[in-house]
Coordinates of C-alpha atoms in Angstrom, one line a residue:
X266 CA 14.7 1.4 -11.5
X267 CA 16.1 0.8 -8.0
X268 CA 19.6 0.6 -6.6
X269 CA 22.1 -2.2 -6.7
X270 CA 23.9 -3.8 -3.8
X271 CA 26.9 -1.7 -4.5
X272 CA 25.0 1.5 -4.0
X273 CA 24.8 2.5 -7.7
X274 CA 21.5 3.1 -9.5
X275 CA 20.0 0.5 -11.8
X276 CA 18.9 1.3 -15.3
X277 CA 15.5 2.7 -15.9
X278 CA 14.5 0.0 -18.3
X279 CA 11.0 -1.5 -18.1
X280 CA 10.8 -5.3 -17.6
X281 CA 7.8 -7.7 -18.0
X282 CA 7.4 -11.1 -16.4
X283 CA 4.9 -13.3 -18.2
X284 CA 3.4 -15.7 -15.6
X285 CA 0.7 -17.2 -17.8
X286 CA 2.8 -20.3 -18.2
X287 CA 4.5 -21.1 -14.9
X288 CA 7.1 -23.5 -16.4
X289 CA 8.2 -21.0 -19.0
X290 CA 8.3 -17.7 -17.0
X291 CA 11.1 -15.3 -17.9
X292 CA 11.8 -11.7 -17.7
X293 CA 11.7 -9.6 -20.9
X294 CA 12.9 -6.1 -21.5
X295 CA 10.1 -3.9 -22.9
X296 CA 11.2 -1.4 -25.6
X297 CA 10.1 2.2 -24.9
X298 CA 10.3 5.2 -27.1
X299 CA 11.3 8.7 -26.1
X300 CA 12.3 10.1 -22.7
X301 CA 12.1 8.0 -19.6
X302 CA 11.6 8.8 -15.9
X303 CA 15.4 8.3 -15.4
X304 CA 17.3 6.2 -12.9
X305 CA 16.0 6.4 -9.4
X306 CA 15.3 4.4 -6.2
X307 CA 12.8 4.6 -3.4
X308 CA 10.0 5.5 -5.9
X309 CA 6.6 3.8 -6.4
X310 CA 5.0 2.3 -9.5
X311 CA 1.4 1.3 -9.5
X312 CA -1.0 0.1 -12.2
X313 CA -4.3 1.9 -12.7
X314 CA -5.7 0.5 -15.9
X315 CA -4.5 1.2 -18.5
X316 CA -1.7 3.3 -16.9
X317 CA 1.6 2.5 -15.2
X318 CA 2.2 5.5 -12.8
X319 CA 5.7 6.2 -11.4
X320 CA 5.9 8.8 -8.6
X321 CA 8.8 10.3 -6.6
X322 CA 12.0 8.6 -5.5
X323 CA 15.6 9.8 -5.5
X324 CA 17.7 10.2 -8.7
X325 CA 21.0 9.9 -6.9
X326 CA 21.2 13.6 -6.4
X327 CA 17.9 14.6 -4.9
X328 CA 14.4 13.5 -4.1
X329 CA 11.7 14.0 -6.7
X330 CA 7.9 14.6 -6.8
X331 CA 7.5 14.1 -10.6
X332 CA 4.8 11.8 -12.1
X333 CA 5.3 9.7 -15.2
X334 CA 2.7 7.5 -16.9
X335 CA 2.8 4.8 -19.6
X336 CA -0.3 3.5 -21.4
X337 CA 0.0 -0.3 -21.7
X338 CA -2.8 -0.4 -24.2
X339 CA -1.1 1.7 -26.9
X340 CA 1.9 0.5 -28.7
X341 CA 4.7 1.5 -29.1
X342 CA 5.1 2.2 -25.4
X343 CA 6.1 5.7 -24.4
X344 CA 6.6 7.4 -21.1
X345 CA 4.9 10.8 -20.6
X346 CA 5.6 13.2 -17.7
X347 CA 2.4 14.6 -16.1
X348 CA 1.9 18.3 -15.6
X349 CA -0.2 18.8 -12.5
X350 CA -2.7 21.7 -12.0
X351 CA -2.0 24.2 -9.2
X352 CA 1.0 24.6 -6.9
X353 CA -0.4 22.5 -4.0
X354 CA 1.2 19.1 -4.2
X355 CA 3.2 16.6 -2.1
X356 CA 6.7 17.4 -1.2
X357 CA 9.6 15.6 -3.0
X358 CA 10.0 12.3 -1.2
X359 CA 11.6 8.8 -1.2
X360 CA 10.5 5.5 0.4
X361 CA 6.8 6.5 0.4
X362 CA 3.9 4.1 -0.4
X363 CA 1.3 4.3 -3.1
X364 CA -1.8 2.3 -4.1
X365 CA -5.0 2.6 -6.1
X366 CA -8.3 3.0 -4.3
X367 CA -10.9 0.8 -6.0
X368 CA -14.0 1.5 -4.0
X369 CA -15.8 4.4 -2.2
X370 CA -15.5 8.2 -2.8
X371 CA -11.8 8.0 -3.6
X372 CA -12.2 5.2 -6.3
X373 CA -9.8 5.6 -9.2
X374 CA -7.3 7.7 -7.3
X375 CA -3.6 6.8 -6.6
X376 CA -3.2 7.5 -2.9
X377 CA 0.3 8.3 -1.6
X378 CA 1.3 8.2 2.1
X379 CA 4.4 9.3 4.0
X380 CA 8.0 8.9 2.9
X381 CA 11.2 10.8 3.7
X382 CA 12.1 14.3 2.5
X383 CA 15.5 15.4 1.2
X384 CA 16.4 16.7 4.7
X385 CA 15.7 13.2 6.1
X386 CA 12.4 14.2 7.7
X387 CA 9.8 11.5 8.0
X388 CA 6.3 12.4 6.6
X389 CA 2.7 11.5 7.6
X390 CA 0.7 13.2 4.9
X391 CA -1.8 11.5 2.6
X392 CA -2.5 12.6 -1.0
X393 CA -4.7 11.4 -3.8
X394 CA -3.8 11.9 -7.5
X395 CA -6.7 12.0 -9.9
X396 CA -7.2 12.6 -13.6
X397 CA -10.2 14.6 -14.9
X398 CA -12.3 13.7 -17.9
X399 CA -10.6 16.5 -19.9
X400 CA -7.2 14.9 -19.2
X401 CA -6.1 17.3 -16.5
X402 CA -4.4 15.9 -13.3
X403 CA -4.4 17.3 -9.8
X404 CA -3.5 16.4 -6.2
X405 CA -6.0 16.3 -3.3
X406 CA -4.8 16.2 0.3
X407 CA -6.8 13.8 2.5
X408 CA -8.6 15.5 5.3
X409 CA -8.8 14.1 8.9
X410 CA -12.1 14.5 10.7
X411 CA -11.6 12.0 13.5
X412 CA -8.6 10.3 15.0
X413 CA -5.0 11.2 14.6
X414 CA -2.9 10.7 11.5
X415 CA -0.2 7.9 11.9
X416 CA 3.2 8.6 13.2
X417 CA 5.6 9.8 10.4
X418 CA 7.3 6.9 8.7
X419 CA 9.0 5.7 5.6
X420 CA 10.0 2.3 4.1
X421 CA 6.5 1.1 5.0
X422 CA 3.8 -0.6 2.8
X423 CA 0.2 0.3 2.1
X424 CA -2.9 -1.5 0.6
X425 CA -6.6 -1.0 0.4
X426 CA -9.3 -3.1 2.0
X427 CA -12.5 -1.9 0.2
X428 CA -12.4 1.9 0.8
X429 CA -10.0 1.7 3.7
X430 CA -6.3 2.5 3.3
X431 CA -4.0 0.5 5.5
X432 CA -0.5 1.8 6.4
X433 CA 1.6 -1.2 7.4
X434 CA 4.8 -1.1 9.3
X435 CA 7.6 1.3 8.4
X436 CA 10.2 3.1 10.4
X437 CA 10.8 6.7 11.7
X438 CA 13.9 8.5 12.9
X439 CA 14.2 5.8 15.7
X440 CA 14.8 2.6 13.9
X441 CA 14.2 0.5 17.0
X442 CA 10.7 1.9 17.5
X443 CA 7.9 -0.2 16.1
X444 CA 4.9 1.6 14.5
X445 CA 1.3 0.6 14.7
X446 CA -0.7 -0.3 11.5
X447 CA -3.0 2.6 10.7
X448 CA -6.3 2.5 8.9
X449 CA -7.8 5.5 7.1
X450 CA -11.5 5.3 6.1
X451 CA -12.0 7.3 2.9
X452 CA -15.8 7.4 3.7
X453 CA -15.5 9.0 7.1
X454 CA -12.0 10.5 6.9
X455 CA -11.2 8.7 10.2
X456 CA -7.8 7.3 11.3
X457 CA -7.5 4.3 13.6
X458 CA -4.7 2.1 14.8
X459 CA -5.0 -1.7 14.7
X460 CA -2.7 -4.7 15.5
X461 CA 0.8 -4.1 14.0
X462 CA 3.1 -5.9 11.6
X463 CA 6.4 -4.6 13.0
X464 CA 8.5 -4.6 9.9
X465 CA 10.1 -2.1 7.5
X466 CA 11.3 -2.5 3.9
X467 CA 8.9 -5.5 3.7
X468 CA 6.3 -6.4 1.1
X469 CA 2.6 -6.9 1.8
X470 CA -0.5 -7.8 -0.1
X471 CA -4.1 -8.6 0.6
X472 CA -6.5 -11.4 -0.2
X473 CA -10.1 -11.1 1.0
X474 CA -9.9 -10.0 4.7
X475 CA -6.4 -11.2 5.1
X476 CA -3.2 -9.1 5.0
X477 CA 0.0 -10.9 4.3
X478 CA 3.5 -9.5 5.0
X479 CA 6.8 -11.0 3.9
X480 CA 10.4 -10.3 4.8
X481 CA 11.7 -6.9 5.7
X482 CA 13.7 -5.8 8.8
X483 CA 12.7 -6.3 12.4
X484 CA 13.0 -3.2 14.7
X485 CA 14.6 -5.4 17.4
X486 CA 17.4 -6.5 15.0
X487 CA 17.3 -3.9 12.2
X488 CA 20.7 -4.9 10.6
X489 CA 19.6 -8.3 9.2
X490 CA 16.6 -9.0 6.9
X491 CA 14.0 -11.5 8.0
X492 CA 12.2 -14.4 6.2
X493 CA 8.9 -14.1 8.1
X494 CA 5.5 -14.6 6.5
X495 CA 2.9 -12.9 8.7
X496 CA -0.8 -12.9 8.3
X497 CA -3.3 -10.4 9.8
X498 CA -7.1 -10.9 9.9
X499 CA -8.2 -7.4 9.1
X500 CA -11.8 -7.8 9.9
X501 CA -11.0 -9.1 13.4
X502 CA -8.3 -6.5 14.0
X503 CA -10.5 -3.6 13.0
X504 CA -13.4 -5.0 15.2
X505 CA -11.0 -5.4 18.1
X506 CA -9.9 -1.7 17.8
X507 CA -13.5 -0.4 18.0
X508 CA -14.2 -1.8 21.5
X509 CA -11.8 -1.1 24.3
X510 CA -10.6 -4.4 25.9
X511 CA -11.3 -5.2 29.5
X512 CA -8.2 -4.6 31.7
X513 CA -5.9 -7.6 31.6
X514 CA -8.0 -9.1 28.8
X515 CA -6.2 -11.3 26.2
X516 CA -8.3 -9.6 23.5
X517 CA -6.1 -6.5 23.9
X518 CA -4.5 -5.6 20.5
X519 CA -0.8 -6.2 20.7
X520 CA 2.0 -5.8 18.2
X521 CA 2.1 -8.8 15.9
X522 CA 5.8 -9.5 16.6
X523 CA 4.9 -9.8 20.3
X524 CA 2.3 -12.4 19.5
X525 CA 4.0 -14.9 17.3
X526 CA 7.7 -14.3 17.1
X527 CA 9.9 -16.7 15.1
X528 CA 10.5 -19.8 17.0
X529 CA 7.1 -19.7 18.8
X530 CA 4.4 -22.4 18.6
X531 CA 3.0 -20.7 15.5
X532 CA 6.2 -21.1 13.5
X533 CA 6.1 -23.9 11.0
X534 CA 9.7 -24.4 9.7
X535 CA 10.1 -25.2 6.1
X536 CA 6.4 -25.3 5.3
X537 CA 4.5 -23.7 2.4
X538 CA 1.1 -22.2 2.2
X539 CA -1.5 -23.0 -0.5
X540 CA -4.1 -20.3 -0.6
X541 CA -7.6 -20.5 -2.0
X542 CA -9.1 -17.1 -2.8
X543 CA -12.4 -16.3 -1.1
X544 CA -13.7 -14.7 -4.3
X545 CA -12.3 -13.7 -7.7
X546 CA -10.5 -10.4 -8.0
X547 CA -12.6 -7.8 -9.8
X548 CA -11.7 -5.1 -12.2
X549 CA -11.3 -1.5 -11.2
X550 CA -14.5 0.4 -11.6
X551 CA -14.5 2.2 -14.9
X552 CA -11.7 4.0 -16.6
X553 CA -12.0 7.3 -14.7
X554 CA -9.2 8.0 -12.3
X555 CA -10.9 10.9 -10.7
X556 CA -12.5 10.3 -7.3
X557 CA -12.1 12.5 -4.2
X558 CA -11.8 11.9 -0.5
X559 CA -15.1 12.4 1.3
X560 CA -15.2 16.1 2.4
X561 CA -11.9 17.1 0.7
X562 CA -11.8 20.4 -1.1
X563 CA -11.3 20.1 -4.9
X564 CA -8.4 22.0 -6.4
X565 CA -10.2 22.4 -9.7
X566 CA -13.6 21.8 -11.2
X567 CA -14.2 18.8 -13.3
X568 CA -15.6 19.6 -16.8
X569 CA -18.4 17.5 -18.2
X570 CA -20.7 15.0 -16.5
X571 CA -19.1 13.2 -13.5
X572 CA -19.1 9.4 -13.4
X573 CA -21.6 7.6 -11.4
X574 CA -20.6 7.2 -7.8
X575 CA -19.2 3.6 -7.2
X576 CA -20.9 1.5 -4.6
X577 CA -19.7 2.7 -1.2
X578 CA -17.9 0.3 1.1
X579 CA -18.9 -0.1 4.7
X580 CA -17.4 2.2 7.3
X581 CA -15.2 1.0 10.1
X582 CA -17.0 -1.6 12.3
X583 CA -20.0 -2.1 10.0
X584 CA -21.5 -5.5 10.0
X585 CA -20.4 -7.7 7.0
X586 CA -22.4 -10.4 5.2
X587 CA -21.2 -14.0 5.4
X588 CA -18.5 -14.9 3.0
X589 CA -16.7 -18.1 2.0
X590 CA -13.8 -18.8 4.3
X591 CA -10.2 -18.3 3.1
X592 CA -8.5 -21.7 3.8
X593 CA -4.8 -21.9 4.8
X594 CA -3.9 -25.6 4.7
X595 CA -0.8 -26.2 6.8
X596 CA 0.6 -28.6 9.2
X597 CA 1.1 -27.6 12.8
X598 CA -0.7 -25.3 15.2
X599 CA -2.1 -22.4 13.1
X600 CA -4.6 -20.0 14.8
X601 CA -6.5 -17.0 13.5
X602 CA -6.3 -13.9 15.6
X603 CA -6.2 -10.1 15.2
X604 CA -2.5 -10.5 15.3
X605 CA -0.1 -12.8 13.5
X606 CA -1.4 -16.1 12.1
X607 CA 1.7 -17.7 10.6
X608 CA 5.4 -17.0 10.8
X609 CA 7.7 -18.9 8.4
X610 CA 11.5 -19.0 8.6

């Protein structure tokens, strides 16, 4: 899916990149039988083993809220549209974010945040999609018990740190207004703002306690894409948000783009980063995609015995055991802070 530079929609073919042999990587078209999700842009596609899940987007005529799944463990591949129980579900949307929660009470759910409606209204709602043991699917809206939900936004990114959902960057109706990074704790249903990565239409990913953001558009110059690589230490950023800083203290949490803009002392032109993972990436817990936000009202009872509750992650600000350091070997002045670590042009 997606749109081309000329504004037309790309095909809805499915492609696979085999990265097991770096010197021989190539894209391959994956044959699929039967109906497909159709051409669209601004949608999300995530992997929740063994399913690829496509949600929402715009088909060139209107925004959608449909769900399509493809089981990668059963050949030949075939897309299936999901019928969801009950009428309560997210509005049709485009440019939203989605990610799978792997830990805590919402483990196994695809969590969706924000986006833009057909009438160009930015959204700030959070929903979880789950599958019951009997095959039924339903949506659960995430409750807020403490804090305020993030400002409405679209063209943002999201990721999970343990049981915490991070909403990174994005834009609202005012393209020049940067938006703070927001953290939602699925254990306590609490929202909190931390240091910001001020980008939209960027990509981001996590490794251990670090959040990496690459590219996207800057709110100060929104007409040209950037080539920045920004790194945020999430543990330190969350800790900094829990204790109010002293007036005039340098520990005050500032937007990332105000801490290490391109051209500052933390910019290392033409360099590369070799990353050593702090620990191996684990598998998702089990095959059940049916958790629930702590305190959320279920839309339908689950038949049969429920799965064992996965180990719960620590709430915001909880002490953490020592862990191996994540090394970032680079030349130049690189510092770790609750804001940007590195910016590469």
